[in-house]
Amino acid sequence: MRIQRIDPTGASAPVGVRGADRVAMSGGSFGITDFEAPIGKNFQYEAVVTSVSYTDLFNRTVSNEWGTSTSERQWTTGGGAASAFFVNGTDAGVFVGAVNNLYYGYFLTNTFNQRVRGRIQFPKIPVGGNFTGWVLGRMTDPNNYYVAQLTLNTSGRMILSLLKRVGGTLTGLSGANVDLGPWVVNSAWYVKLEVFNTSISAKAWSESATEPSGWQLSTIDTSLSAGSLAGLGVRAEAGNTDVLPQAFLWKDFQVEGPRDYYYALYENVRTGDVAIPAPSPGTVWLKSVGQPALSRRVNMVDLNDVDRPRRILGEFEVLGRSNKVVLTDTLGGREGEFTIATFPIGGAWESDSYWRDLQTLVKEGGTLLLQTAGPTVTGEDDLYLEITQLSRKRIGPVGGELVHLLTLSYIEVDRPATVQESLLLRSWQSVLDQNASWQAVLNNHTSWLDVLQRNL
């Protein structure tokens, strides 16, 4: 998952939020900290999955189950005896031995907004009752999910439908089904379901054809708002009189995460339909790259002269010339000092705890980002820096509070290539902070190793 910062005016291209690719979704939402967020602007966040999240090519051989997918997800199968399920090296198969009984398999995807696609091959034109292939999305359990259903009817026609199962009850979603044309012996068909917020859509096409550009069926439904399982199913419908069992084959399976939209302002991440207004220009932030939670809005009262010393590589006297030959490199990084104070910000006196927060920021923050709404505020553009010296002066009390003046000497450093991570943030509490409960931890991770890698 990639997080982008979006300018809603379209004046600038989307910008990736560094470090946010490690965010784990919990209960359909997540929080991020964008320490480089611009000041004095409205903006939005967008979470985008740009590559296949989960896939299964069924390139293994197992019996009595479907085993572990190509993307290392464990399939759960049900609806029939274990002996009905197999993977033969190219296909995941089901021996359908009972009429009007759904045989299914699913695995955990960690996203409730999904594009789920399967490719099915039916055994023959059915007699007496239809054959159906099911692509399941936003599934919480075998009794709750959305489904794109592809039907091979007794006339040899392919029909696409949208349905939902809620509390075990199966009902149709869209007002009309789509007739996709005749079935050809030994042909395979793609079926794709998209579940995005309350929009439910489906399409299907022969593997010998091009995927339709638009959705063939689409509707709005609010019955199921969560569920991160996705899967496949097959059934011989009521009235079928074929000799059973019949082998249904799934050729491959794929789950993508369609775009989830989240809107945010600074460190406070919210979901919604409109951008949150940004504060007026004039604000200055001192932000920690490694520990964004330490970042603080500051009242800059002084920015001393900024030096950019030139690096001299050598001075040479040359015979016959009165002036020396001097070789220099590019100008060095900015050096200087600035003073921040616990004067009123927004009309309220900052407390002594705010001063302690600033102390922690400077002491533990590592590389810092001094960020403003532009050079009109401080005379300088944003810069990354390391603190080389700190001095403190106390004034007051004024208005019942001590006023602290903190003067920081700094040297400009390069923008970090990657987001620095702090050991202070690596704790079990950080796991709980990203998940509503321990059950959510189990639901959102495939193993304890996954928990450690993604949270610690």
XYZ file of C-alpha atoms in Angstrom:
456
model
C 0.000 0.000 0.000
C 1.317 3.443 -0.961
C 0.152 6.633 0.751
C 0.008 9.811 -1.333
C -0.548 13.412 -0.305
C -2.998 15.020 -2.729
C -3.342 18.692 -3.604
C -7.132 19.010 -4.130
C -6.612 22.051 -6.366
C -4.602 19.959 -8.814
C -1.803 22.528 -8.780
C 0.807 19.907 -7.920
C 1.255 16.210 -8.522
C 0.629 13.640 -5.764
C 3.562 13.203 -3.392
C 4.385 9.928 -1.668
C 4.332 9.970 2.128
C 7.582 8.433 3.240
C 7.385 5.695 5.841
C 3.653 5.157 5.394
C 4.113 1.981 3.352
C 4.469 0.068 6.639
C 1.018 1.052 7.884
C -1.206 -1.897 8.839
C -4.956 -1.588 8.347
C -7.083 -2.336 11.386
C -10.864 -2.641 11.196
C -10.990 -0.907 7.818
C -9.029 2.196 8.873
C -5.494 3.256 9.637
C -3.501 6.199 10.893
C -0.394 7.783 9.424
C 1.966 10.569 10.405
C 3.170 12.779 7.575
C 5.956 14.868 9.086
C 6.566 16.613 5.737
C 2.964 17.763 5.313
C 2.819 21.284 3.825
C 1.815 24.197 6.010
C -0.886 26.714 5.163
C -2.668 24.551 2.565
C -5.660 22.268 2.271
C -4.673 18.753 1.302
C -5.863 15.152 1.281
C -4.409 11.679 1.645
C -4.977 8.764 -0.670
C -4.008 5.163 -0.008
C -3.385 3.223 -3.200
C -2.506 -0.388 -3.859
C -0.673 -0.291 -7.177
C 0.294 -3.948 -7.485
C -1.309 -7.321 -6.896
C -1.709 -7.835 -3.178
C -2.417 -11.557 -3.172
C -2.334 -14.186 -5.883
C -2.488 -17.934 -6.379
C -1.315 -19.699 -9.527
C -2.144 -23.133 -8.082
C 1.271 -24.402 -9.176
C 1.500 -27.072 -6.486
C 0.036 -30.515 -5.870
C -2.031 -31.195 -2.746
C -4.987 -33.377 -1.826
C -7.906 -32.882 0.562
C -7.322 -29.102 0.660
C -6.039 -26.165 -1.411
C -2.964 -25.647 0.728
C -0.938 -22.423 0.831
C -1.283 -19.842 -1.947
C 1.508 -18.416 -4.085
C 1.426 -15.315 -1.868
C 1.714 -17.553 1.232
C -1.865 -17.338 2.410
C -3.448 -20.453 3.885
C -6.676 -21.517 2.200
C -9.646 -22.611 4.295
C -12.049 -24.909 2.457
C -15.545 -26.034 3.372
C -19.020 -26.974 2.236
C -18.091 -30.571 1.541
C -15.776 -33.405 2.480
C -12.047 -32.637 2.496
C -11.617 -35.225 -0.278
C -13.596 -32.961 -2.636
C -10.734 -30.420 -2.779
C -7.435 -30.756 -4.647
C -4.722 -28.791 -6.472
C -3.161 -30.560 -9.456
C -0.238 -28.261 -10.337
C -2.236 -25.947 -12.602
C -5.740 -25.747 -11.141
C -7.585 -25.717 -7.828
C -10.379 -28.213 -8.197
C -13.590 -29.272 -6.515
C -15.373 -32.575 -7.040
C -18.983 -31.431 -6.697
C -20.866 -34.420 -5.340
C -24.070 -32.861 -4.040
C -26.755 -30.623 -5.550
C -27.561 -27.176 -4.171
C -24.513 -27.249 -1.902
C -21.840 -24.519 -2.049
C -18.241 -25.744 -1.994
C -15.917 -22.864 -1.115
C -12.394 -21.779 -0.227
C -11.102 -18.476 1.160
C -8.121 -16.772 2.766
C -7.295 -13.575 4.670
C -6.387 -10.472 2.621
C -6.136 -7.704 5.296
C -8.239 -5.303 3.232
C -12.009 -4.869 3.272
C -12.002 -2.981 -0.070
C -11.129 -5.584 -2.668
C -10.936 -6.502 -6.307
C -11.240 -10.274 -6.396
C -10.730 -12.218 -9.619
C -10.933 -15.904 -10.432
C -10.782 -17.896 -13.687
C -13.126 -20.881 -13.827
C -13.574 -23.837 -16.161
C -16.903 -25.667 -15.998
C -16.962 -29.410 -16.818
C -19.892 -29.429 -19.272
C -23.279 -27.933 -20.086
C -25.455 -28.918 -17.123
C -28.649 -30.928 -17.271
C -31.751 -30.142 -15.234
C -30.151 -27.362 -13.158
C -27.395 -24.781 -13.671
C -23.698 -24.801 -12.702
C -22.388 -21.682 -10.922
C -18.992 -20.251 -10.057
C -18.727 -17.776 -7.170
C -16.154 -15.064 -6.506
C -16.459 -13.943 -2.878
C -15.427 -10.598 -1.402
C -15.641 -8.653 1.881
C -16.235 -11.967 3.547
C -16.342 -12.228 7.338
C -17.384 -15.898 7.428
C -19.261 -18.397 5.196
C -22.561 -16.685 6.089
C -21.617 -13.095 5.201
C -20.087 -11.894 1.913
C -20.696 -10.295 -1.488
C -20.518 -12.494 -4.589
C -20.092 -12.143 -8.326
C -21.781 -15.262 -9.653
C -21.140 -16.704 -13.111
C -23.817 -19.161 -14.238
C -23.577 -21.760 -17.013
C -27.232 -22.525 -17.618
C -28.811 -25.581 -19.177
C -29.001 -23.780 -22.538
C -25.224 -23.302 -22.597
C -25.357 -19.548 -21.923
C -23.078 -17.620 -19.507
C -24.959 -15.308 -17.110
C -23.416 -12.836 -14.646
C -25.171 -11.851 -11.392
C -24.430 -9.841 -8.226
C -25.590 -11.213 -4.873
C -24.995 -10.930 -1.165
C -25.254 -13.374 1.693
C -26.070 -11.728 5.015
C -26.651 -13.832 8.104
C -26.827 -16.905 5.885
C -29.544 -15.517 3.589
C -28.652 -15.159 -0.099
C -30.354 -12.377 -2.084
C -29.785 -10.675 -5.427
C -28.259 -7.196 -5.539
C -28.574 -5.806 -9.037
C -31.924 -5.560 -10.771
C -30.825 -7.368 -13.943
C -28.467 -10.159 -14.901
C -26.116 -9.949 -17.884
C -26.142 -12.555 -20.658
C -22.501 -12.898 -21.774
C -23.052 -15.294 -24.634
C -22.533 -19.002 -25.309
C -20.135 -21.288 -23.466
C -17.470 -23.122 -25.467
C -16.279 -26.583 -24.439
C -13.064 -26.466 -22.317
C -13.123 -22.664 -22.206
C -12.275 -20.734 -19.040
C -13.893 -17.484 -17.925
C -12.666 -14.673 -15.733
C -14.985 -13.357 -13.015
C -14.103 -10.151 -11.157
C -15.815 -8.593 -8.148
C -15.026 -5.134 -6.758
C -16.178 -4.105 -3.301
C -15.264 -0.482 -2.634
C -16.928 1.194 0.331
C -20.644 0.847 -0.522
C -20.143 0.318 -4.273
C -20.403 -3.310 -5.426
C -19.494 -4.154 -9.051
C -18.860 -7.185 -11.236
C -17.711 -8.206 -14.696
C -16.909 -11.466 -16.501
C -15.312 -12.384 -19.821
C -13.888 -15.345 -21.716
C -10.133 -15.865 -21.358
C -9.918 -15.576 -25.152
C -11.425 -12.057 -25.036
C -10.234 -8.703 -23.708
C -11.316 -7.608 -20.246
C -14.234 -5.127 -20.506
C -13.163 -1.588 -19.638
C -16.210 -0.943 -17.453
C -18.232 -2.888 -14.940
C -21.128 -4.897 -16.362
C -23.082 -4.797 -13.107
C -22.855 -2.215 -10.335
C -24.969 -1.260 -7.360
C -24.855 0.370 -3.920
C -25.273 -1.687 -0.781
C -24.576 -1.009 2.901
C -25.265 -4.425 4.396
C -21.632 -5.467 4.889
C -19.107 -2.835 5.935
C -16.230 -5.075 7.036
C -14.708 -8.412 6.154
C -11.188 -9.024 4.881
C -11.570 -12.586 3.596
C -11.847 -13.334 -0.135
C -12.459 -16.587 -1.919
C -14.047 -18.839 -4.514
C -17.002 -21.196 -4.649
C -18.844 -23.607 -6.965
C -22.256 -25.199 -6.915
C -24.565 -27.462 -8.892
C -27.902 -25.700 -8.526
C -31.201 -27.234 -7.490
C -32.736 -29.515 -10.121
C -29.408 -30.636 -11.604
C -29.530 -34.267 -12.743
C -25.963 -34.755 -13.981
C -24.041 -37.785 -12.829
C -22.003 -36.587 -9.859
C -19.295 -35.846 -8.914
C -18.353 -33.272 -11.552
C -14.946 -31.551 -11.461
C -14.984 -27.718 -11.416
C -11.575 -26.071 -11.951
C -10.270 -22.646 -10.899
C -7.256 -21.723 -13.049
C -5.948 -18.834 -10.934
C -6.968 -16.374 -8.225
C -6.040 -12.768 -7.553
C -6.947 -10.106 -5.008
C -6.091 -6.443 -5.475
C -6.822 -3.563 -3.160
C -8.726 -0.790 -4.928
C -8.110 2.745 -3.740
C -9.181 3.781 -0.240
C -9.513 7.524 0.320
C -8.500 9.131 3.607
C -8.231 12.827 4.352
C -5.829 14.280 6.863
C -4.281 17.365 8.379
C -0.772 17.247 9.852
C -0.484 14.490 12.452
C -4.259 14.164 12.927
C -5.582 11.599 10.454
C -9.295 11.358 9.828
C -11.591 9.864 7.240
C -14.166 12.014 5.503
C -15.469 13.559 2.320
C -13.835 16.987 2.472
C -10.363 18.296 3.169
C -9.830 19.745 6.630
C -8.908 23.450 6.490
C -5.251 24.128 7.242
C -4.171 26.867 9.671
C -3.178 30.256 8.358
C 0.397 30.827 7.131
C 2.918 31.971 9.694
C 3.114 28.687 11.561
C 6.490 27.059 12.086
C 6.919 23.368 12.890
C 9.923 21.573 14.300
C 9.419 17.956 13.308
C 11.222 14.784 14.236
C 11.944 12.477 11.320
C 12.477 9.402 13.473
C 9.766 10.066 16.053
C 6.888 12.011 14.452
C 4.911 11.957 17.705
C 7.459 14.381 19.163
C 6.862 17.013 16.451
C 5.662 20.355 17.791
C 4.387 23.658 16.446
C 6.753 26.347 17.701
C 6.855 30.110 18.098
C 10.049 31.259 16.378
C 11.147 34.592 17.774
C 14.530 34.899 16.090
C 16.414 33.449 13.145
C 19.993 34.672 13.118
C 22.131 35.199 10.049
C 22.515 32.030 8.032
C 25.984 31.091 6.760
C 26.738 28.921 3.769
C 30.534 28.576 3.898
C 32.312 27.759 0.693
C 34.585 24.766 0.846
C 38.101 25.721 -0.360
C 40.020 22.784 -1.754
C 43.278 24.609 -2.274
C 45.131 27.942 -2.758
C 48.039 28.096 -5.200
C 50.518 30.851 -6.025
C 51.491 30.895 -9.697
C 54.684 32.413 -11.050
C 54.008 35.484 -13.155
C 50.596 36.129 -11.557
C 49.835 38.445 -8.679
C 46.605 36.708 -7.657
C 46.346 33.225 -6.272
C 44.499 30.424 -8.031
C 41.805 29.117 -5.689
C 39.930 25.850 -6.206
C 36.570 25.603 -4.441
C 33.709 23.149 -4.160
C 30.014 23.995 -4.018
C 28.605 26.079 -1.208
C 28.204 24.116 2.003
C 24.982 23.509 3.833
C 23.325 26.245 5.821
C 24.592 26.900 9.328
C 23.126 29.214 11.934
C 20.887 29.369 14.936
C 17.307 30.126 15.747
C 15.373 30.847 18.921
C 11.981 29.474 19.835
C 9.928 30.422 22.864
C 6.926 29.315 24.859
C 5.202 32.609 24.090
C 1.486 32.493 23.299
C 0.504 30.450 20.268
C -3.044 30.957 19.103
C -3.843 33.155 22.078
C -3.074 30.595 24.810
C 0.012 30.375 27.025
C 1.965 27.184 26.571
C 2.420 25.216 29.765
C 5.607 23.974 31.370
C 4.799 20.527 29.988
C 5.082 22.023 26.514
C 8.622 23.090 27.405
C 9.425 19.546 28.474
C 8.022 18.322 25.157
C 10.416 20.623 23.320
C 13.309 19.345 25.407
C 12.425 15.768 24.502
C 12.100 16.681 20.837
C 15.548 18.249 20.702
C 17.212 15.568 22.805
C 15.653 12.480 21.204
C 14.515 13.670 17.787
C 17.722 13.026 15.794
C 17.403 14.623 12.359
C 14.811 17.395 12.520
C 12.775 19.188 9.885
C 12.289 22.928 10.347
C 9.197 23.588 8.292
C 7.410 26.823 7.514
C 4.721 28.068 5.178
C 7.449 29.515 2.954
C 10.456 31.853 3.042
C 8.180 34.830 3.763
C 7.849 33.550 7.330
C 11.468 33.001 8.321
C 13.443 34.141 5.295
C 14.456 30.523 4.689
C 12.965 27.522 2.959
C 12.349 24.305 4.863
C 15.504 22.512 5.913
C 16.613 19.297 7.531
C 19.102 19.869 10.315
C 21.097 18.450 13.168
C 21.315 20.385 16.427
C 24.932 21.130 17.405
C 24.369 23.293 20.475
C 21.520 24.282 22.748
C 21.153 27.120 25.225
C 18.179 28.001 27.404
C 17.003 31.166 29.141
C 14.019 31.503 31.454
C 11.919 34.651 31.695
C 9.075 35.328 34.025
C 6.844 34.049 35.259
C 4.594 35.888 32.795
C 0.861 35.344 33.021
C 1.491 32.713 35.669
C 3.828 30.669 33.458
C 7.563 30.595 32.975
C 8.611 31.627 29.487
C 11.500 29.594 28.077
C 13.774 30.815 25.296
C 15.555 27.989 23.549
C 18.384 28.887 21.154
C 19.466 26.094 18.836
C 22.606 26.040 16.716
C 22.281 23.828 13.685
C 23.934 22.442 10.578
C 21.860 21.604 7.519
C 21.882 17.937 6.492
C 20.548 16.051 3.490
C 16.958 14.924 3.371
C 16.976 11.361 4.775
C 16.772 8.740 2.052
C 14.367 6.717 4.190
C 12.312 7.426 7.234
C 14.331 6.818 10.371
C 12.663 4.616 12.923
C 13.038 5.106 16.621
C 13.511 2.311 19.103
C 11.357 4.331 21.494
C 8.335 3.588 19.304
C 8.993 -0.129 19.128
C 6.769 -1.665 21.775
C 3.780 -3.932 22.168
C 1.773 -0.803 22.878
C 2.500 0.317 19.312
C 0.866 -2.906 18.129
C -2.239 -2.217 20.202
C -2.306 1.383 19.015
C -2.737 0.160 15.431
C -5.300 -2.535 16.250
C -8.555 -2.295 18.153
C -7.982 -5.545 20.057
C -5.785 -8.614 20.183
C -8.337 -10.342 17.996
C -7.769 -7.579 15.439
C -4.027 -8.293 15.654
C -4.714 -11.932 14.797
C -7.138 -11.002 12.019
C -4.757 -8.523 10.393
C -1.575 -10.607 10.463
C -0.727 -14.034 9.151
C 1.742 -14.926 11.912
C 3.569 -13.519 14.926
C 6.570 -12.952 12.663
C 4.311 -10.745 10.516
C 3.300 -8.804 13.652
C 6.937 -8.201 14.562
C 8.011 -7.216 11.062
C 5.134 -4.805 10.466
C 4.845 -3.209 13.894
C 8.124 -3.597 15.712
